[in-house]
Coordinates of C-alpha atoms and ligand atoms in Angstrom, one line a residue:
M234 CA -10.1 -105.0 -52.6
T235 CA -9.8 -107.0 -49.4
E236 CA -7.5 -105.0 -47.1
F237 CA -7.1 -101.6 -46.6
R238 CA -3.9 -100.4 -45.1
E239 CA -3.0 -97.5 -43.9
N240 CA 0.4 -95.7 -44.1
L241 CA 0.1 -92.6 -42.2
H242 CA 3.3 -93.6 -40.3
E243 CA 6.6 -93.8 -42.1
G244 CA 7.6 -97.4 -41.6
Y245 CA 4.3 -98.8 -39.6
A246 CA 1.1 -99.7 -40.9
Q247 CA -2.5 -100.9 -39.8
S248 CA -4.5 -103.0 -41.9
F249 CA -8.5 -103.5 -41.6
G250 CA -10.1 -106.1 -43.4
V251 CA -12.4 -105.1 -46.5
V252 CA -15.9 -107.0 -46.5
E253 CA -17.2 -104.5 -49.3
V254 CA -15.9 -100.7 -50.5
L255 CA -19.4 -98.8 -50.3
F256 CA -17.8 -95.7 -52.3
E257 CA -14.9 -94.2 -53.5
E258 CA -14.1 -91.2 -55.2
T259 CA -11.1 -88.6 -55.9
N260 CA -12.6 -84.7 -56.1
G261 CA -10.5 -81.8 -56.3
L262 CA -9.8 -81.7 -52.6
Q263 CA -8.9 -85.4 -51.3
H264 CA -9.3 -89.1 -51.8
L265 CA -12.7 -90.3 -50.2
M266 CA -13.7 -94.0 -49.1
I267 CA -16.1 -95.9 -47.2
F268 CA -16.0 -99.3 -46.7
E269 CA -17.7 -101.8 -44.6
S270 CA -15.0 -103.8 -42.3
P271 CA -15.6 -107.2 -40.0
L272 CA -14.7 -105.3 -36.6
H273 CA -15.1 -101.8 -36.9
G274 CA -18.7 -101.5 -39.0
R275 CA -18.5 -98.6 -41.5
V276 CA -14.9 -96.5 -42.1
L277 CA -14.6 -93.7 -43.2
A278 CA -10.9 -93.1 -44.7
L279 CA -9.3 -89.7 -46.3
D280 CA -6.3 -89.7 -48.1
G281 CA -5.7 -92.9 -47.0
V282 CA -6.0 -91.9 -43.3
V283 CA -8.7 -93.4 -41.2
Q284 CA -11.3 -90.7 -39.8
V285 CA -13.9 -92.5 -38.3
T286 CA -15.3 -95.8 -37.7
E287 CA -19.0 -96.8 -36.4
R288 CA -17.5 -98.6 -33.7
D289 CA -15.1 -96.8 -32.0
N290 CA -15.8 -92.9 -32.9
F291 CA -17.1 -92.1 -29.5
F292 CA -14.3 -91.8 -27.6
Y293 CA -13.2 -89.1 -29.6
H294 CA -16.2 -87.2 -30.3
E295 CA -17.5 -87.3 -26.9
M296 CA -13.9 -85.9 -26.1
M297 CA -13.5 -83.4 -28.4
A298 CA -17.1 -82.3 -27.4
H299 CA -17.9 -82.5 -23.8
V300 CA -14.4 -81.5 -22.1
P301 CA -14.7 -78.0 -23.4
I302 CA -18.3 -77.7 -23.2
L303 CA -18.6 -78.6 -19.2
A304 CA -15.1 -77.1 -18.7
H305 CA -16.4 -73.6 -19.8
G306 CA -20.2 -74.2 -18.3
A307 CA -21.9 -71.9 -20.5
V308 CA -21.9 -72.3 -23.6
T309 CA -24.5 -71.4 -26.0
D310 CA -23.0 -70.5 -29.3
A311 CA -20.2 -73.6 -30.5
L312 CA -18.1 -73.4 -34.0
I313 CA -16.9 -76.7 -35.6
I314 CA -14.3 -76.6 -38.2
G315 CA -14.1 -79.9 -40.2
G316 CA -16.1 -82.7 -38.7
G317 CA -18.0 -84.0 -41.7
D318 CA -18.6 -86.9 -40.6
G319 CA -21.2 -85.5 -38.2
G320 CA -19.8 -87.0 -35.0
T321 CA -18.8 -84.3 -33.2
L322 CA -22.1 -82.1 -33.9
R323 CA -24.0 -85.2 -32.7
E324 CA -22.2 -84.7 -29.4
V325 CA -22.2 -80.9 -29.1
L326 CA -25.9 -81.0 -29.9
R327 CA -26.5 -83.4 -26.8
H328 CA -26.3 -80.6 -24.4
S329 CA -29.3 -78.2 -24.7
G330 CA -29.0 -74.5 -25.5
V331 CA -26.2 -74.8 -27.6
C332 CA -26.4 -73.7 -31.5
A333 CA -23.6 -75.3 -33.5
T334 CA -21.8 -73.9 -36.6
M335 CA -20.0 -76.0 -38.3
V336 CA -17.5 -75.0 -41.3
E337 CA -16.6 -78.1 -43.7
I338 CA -14.7 -77.6 -46.6
D339 CA -15.9 -80.9 -48.8
R340 CA -19.7 -81.1 -49.1
R341 CA -19.3 -84.7 -50.4
V342 CA -17.6 -85.9 -47.0
V343 CA -20.9 -84.9 -45.3
D344 CA -23.1 -85.9 -48.1
L345 CA -21.4 -89.4 -48.2
C346 CA -21.3 -89.9 -44.3
T347 CA -25.1 -88.8 -44.4
E348 CA -25.5 -91.5 -47.1
Y349 CA -23.4 -94.5 -46.0
M350 CA -22.6 -93.7 -42.3
P351 CA -25.4 -92.3 -40.8
S352 CA -25.0 -93.4 -37.3
V353 CA -22.2 -91.4 -37.0
G354 CA -23.8 -88.4 -37.3
G355 CA -27.1 -89.5 -35.8
G356 CA -29.8 -87.0 -37.2
A357 CA -27.4 -84.0 -36.1
F358 CA -27.5 -82.4 -39.4
D359 CA -31.0 -82.1 -39.2
D360 CA -30.9 -80.8 -35.8
P361 CA -32.6 -77.1 -36.3
R362 CA -29.9 -75.6 -34.1
A363 CA -27.3 -76.9 -36.5
D364 CA -26.2 -74.7 -39.5
L365 CA -23.8 -76.2 -41.9
V366 CA -21.3 -74.0 -43.9
I367 CA -19.7 -75.4 -47.0
A368 CA -15.9 -73.3 -46.7
D369 CA -12.3 -73.3 -45.9
G370 CA -12.1 -73.2 -42.1
L371 CA -8.9 -70.6 -42.5
R372 CA -11.0 -68.5 -44.5
Y373 CA -14.3 -68.5 -42.4
V374 CA -12.5 -67.7 -39.1
A375 CA -10.7 -64.8 -41.1
E376 CA -13.9 -63.3 -42.3
T377 CA -16.7 -64.1 -39.8
D378 CA -18.0 -61.4 -37.5
R379 CA -20.0 -64.1 -35.4
R380 CA -18.1 -64.9 -31.9
F381 CA -18.6 -68.4 -30.2
D382 CA -18.0 -70.1 -27.0
V383 CA -16.1 -73.0 -28.1
I384 CA -14.3 -73.6 -31.2
L385 CA -13.4 -77.3 -32.1
V386 CA -11.5 -78.0 -34.8
D387 CA -12.2 -81.5 -36.0
S388 CA -9.9 -81.5 -39.0
T389 CA -7.9 -84.1 -41.2
D390 CA -4.1 -84.4 -40.1
P391 CA -2.3 -81.5 -41.2
I392 CA -1.7 -82.8 -45.2
G393 CA -3.9 -81.7 -47.7
P394 CA -6.6 -79.1 -47.3
G395 CA -6.3 -79.5 -43.4
E396 CA -2.9 -78.2 -43.0
V397 CA -4.0 -74.1 -43.2
L398 CA -5.5 -75.4 -39.9
F399 CA -2.2 -76.2 -37.5
T400 CA -1.0 -72.7 -38.5
E401 CA -0.5 -69.7 -36.2
R402 CA -2.3 -67.5 -38.2
F403 CA -5.4 -69.9 -38.4
Y404 CA -5.1 -69.9 -34.4
R405 CA -5.0 -66.1 -34.4
D406 CA -8.1 -65.3 -36.4
C407 CA -10.0 -68.4 -33.8
H408 CA -8.7 -66.3 -30.9
R409 CA -10.5 -63.3 -32.6
C410 CA -13.9 -65.1 -32.7
L411 CA -13.7 -66.4 -29.3
K412 CA -15.9 -64.6 -26.7
P413 CA -14.3 -63.6 -23.6
G414 CA -13.4 -67.0 -21.6
G415 CA -13.6 -68.9 -24.7
V416 CA -12.1 -72.5 -25.6
L417 CA -10.3 -73.5 -28.7
V418 CA -10.0 -77.6 -29.0
N419 CA -8.2 -79.5 -31.9
Q420 CA -7.4 -82.6 -33.1
N421 CA -3.5 -83.0 -32.3
G422 CA -2.4 -86.3 -33.7
V423 CA -1.0 -89.3 -31.6
P424 CA 2.4 -88.0 -29.9
F425 CA 3.8 -91.1 -29.8
F426 CA 4.5 -91.3 -33.9
Q427 CA 3.4 -87.4 -34.1
G428 CA 5.3 -85.6 -31.2
D429 CA 6.6 -82.6 -33.3
E430 CA 2.9 -81.9 -34.3
V431 CA 2.4 -81.3 -30.4
T432 CA 5.7 -79.3 -29.9
T433 CA 4.5 -76.8 -33.2
S434 CA 0.8 -76.7 -32.0
H435 CA 1.8 -75.6 -28.4
R436 CA 4.2 -73.0 -29.7
R437 CA 1.5 -71.9 -32.1
L438 CA -1.4 -71.8 -29.8
G439 CA 0.6 -70.1 -26.9
A440 CA 1.6 -67.4 -29.4
A441 CA -2.0 -66.8 -29.7
F442 CA -3.8 -67.6 -26.3
R443 CA -2.9 -67.4 -22.7
D444 CA -3.1 -70.8 -22.1
A445 CA -2.3 -73.5 -24.2
W446 CA -2.0 -77.4 -23.0
F447 CA -3.1 -80.5 -24.2
Y448 CA -5.5 -83.6 -23.1
T449 CA -5.5 -87.1 -24.2
T450 CA -7.9 -89.6 -25.3
P451 CA -7.2 -93.4 -26.7
V452 CA -9.1 -93.6 -29.7
P453 CA -8.4 -97.8 -30.9
T454 CA -8.3 -96.9 -34.3
Y455 CA -5.9 -93.9 -34.4
V456 CA -2.6 -96.1 -33.7
G457 CA 0.1 -95.6 -31.0
G458 CA -1.6 -94.9 -27.6
L459 CA -3.3 -91.7 -26.6
M460 CA -4.1 -88.9 -29.1
T461 CA -3.6 -85.5 -28.2
L462 CA -6.3 -82.6 -28.5
G463 CA -5.0 -79.3 -28.1
W464 CA -6.6 -76.9 -25.6
A465 CA -6.0 -73.2 -25.9
S466 CA -8.0 -70.4 -24.0
D467 CA -7.4 -66.9 -22.3
D468 CA -8.9 -68.1 -18.7
E469 CA -5.9 -70.1 -17.8
T470 CA -8.7 -71.6 -14.7
L471 CA -11.2 -73.3 -17.7
R472 CA -8.7 -76.5 -17.9
H473 CA -8.5 -76.8 -14.0
Q474 CA -12.5 -77.3 -13.1
S475 CA -12.6 -79.2 -10.3
A476 CA -14.2 -83.0 -10.6
E477 CA -17.1 -82.0 -8.3
T478 CA -17.8 -78.5 -10.3
L479 CA -18.0 -81.0 -13.7
G480 CA -19.6 -84.0 -11.6
E481 CA -22.3 -81.1 -11.3
R482 CA -22.5 -79.8 -14.6
F483 CA -22.2 -83.2 -16.0
R484 CA -25.5 -84.9 -13.9
A485 CA -27.0 -81.4 -15.2
S486 CA -26.7 -81.8 -18.7
G487 CA -28.4 -85.7 -19.0
I488 CA -25.8 -86.8 -21.4
A489 CA -25.1 -90.5 -21.2
P490 CA -21.4 -91.1 -22.7
R491 CA -19.7 -94.3 -23.1
Y492 CA -16.1 -92.8 -22.5
Y493 CA -16.6 -89.5 -21.6
S494 CA -16.8 -88.8 -17.2
P495 CA -15.8 -86.1 -15.0
G496 CA -12.7 -87.9 -13.8
I497 CA -12.0 -88.9 -17.2
H498 CA -11.9 -85.0 -18.0
V499 CA -9.6 -84.3 -15.0
G500 CA -7.2 -87.2 -15.2
A501 CA -7.0 -86.4 -18.9
F502 CA -5.5 -83.1 -18.8
D503 CA -2.6 -84.6 -16.4
L504 CA 0.1 -85.1 -19.4
P505 CA 2.3 -88.4 -19.1
P506 CA 6.2 -87.3 -19.1
Y507 CA 6.7 -88.8 -22.8
I508 CA 4.3 -85.9 -24.1
R509 CA 4.7 -83.2 -21.1
D510 CA 8.3 -83.4 -22.3
L511 CA 7.0 -82.3 -26.5
L512 CA 6.0 -79.0 -24.6
I513 CA 9.1 -77.5 -24.8
Ligands
SAM747 N1 -11.9 -87.5 -36.1 C1 -11.0 -87.2 -37.4 C2 -9.4 -86.8 -36.9 O1 -9.3 -87.1 -35.7 O2 -8.5 -87.2 -38.1 C3 -11.6 -86.1 -38.5 C4 -12.6 -86.3 -39.0 S1 -13.2 -85.2 -40.0 C5 -14.0 -86.4 -41.6 C6 -12.1 -84.2 -40.7 C7 -12.7 -83.2 -42.0 O3 -11.9 -82.2 -42.0 C8 -12.8 -83.8 -43.2 O4 -14.3 -83.6 -43.5 C9 -12.4 -82.6 -44.1 O5 -12.8 -82.4 -45.4 C10 -12.2 -81.2 -43.3 N2 -11.3 -80.5 -43.5 C11 -10.1 -80.7 -43.8 N3 -9.3 -79.5 -43.9 C12 -10.0 -78.4 -43.8 C13 -10.4 -76.9 -43.8 N4 -9.3 -76.3 -44.2 N5 -11.6 -76.7 -43.6 C14 -12.5 -76.9 -43.4 N6 -12.7 -78.6 -43.2 C15 -11.6 -79.0 -43.5

């Protein structure tokens, strides 16, 4: 194979050169492939959809982790659903005092990313504050008696095993698993191509939480412009934190991101009209 074409969107594709296919298998859950590319380093694709690349994953993982953690201000217990590549776990554990439980349905994703793309997880799976659970996230939040300050749903798109993580039932169970003042964030696609996902998620998140909104980030290999991350909480003040408050918390955290900043954080919630119009 010399080219990988991603056909996530009907009538539109992106193409990566393939230097070498490092691993490929189809297990009972999904098709996994990791390949070396000329411009993005190593790339993980699940069911033919690009999940993470070594070169540009920092945009997504920094915004998935630091926005809710710095908005909340006192996170000690984080739950990550999905996230098998370890990038979200890496960023969450940059915050001292935070423990993270990761519920990933496919052990093979963790094993293969640890073996072939170790820079993405950055050793986070070996951190004593990390607790990896191999299970379906839908079932975990329905059954656990644990409570969390933030729930980060770093899932595949709503196809295959990821589909259940976009349901109202899942959001209601996440609501149950959050401590008072907790926040749910999820991966919600690229609205330029997947606008219906934003509309549907807004309705379903709004049925389970007092405040349902979105914030945006660019991710170069999630084609179509800005991607949206879903935001839900019963504390409506959390997504309106000031740049001053976020700046104080950011400086105290000691993190040194490559994309996230307090200013980017505040601006990310100011949705452009083409996205805001989807919140009907
Ligand atoms: N950053 C990527 C994105 O935005 O599309 C997501 C990357 S991560 C690899 C997605 C993970 O979700 C995969 O490892 C997949 O196995 C996991 N996953 C899918 N459905 C799941 C479920 N029901 N419960 C737990 N993990 C799930």
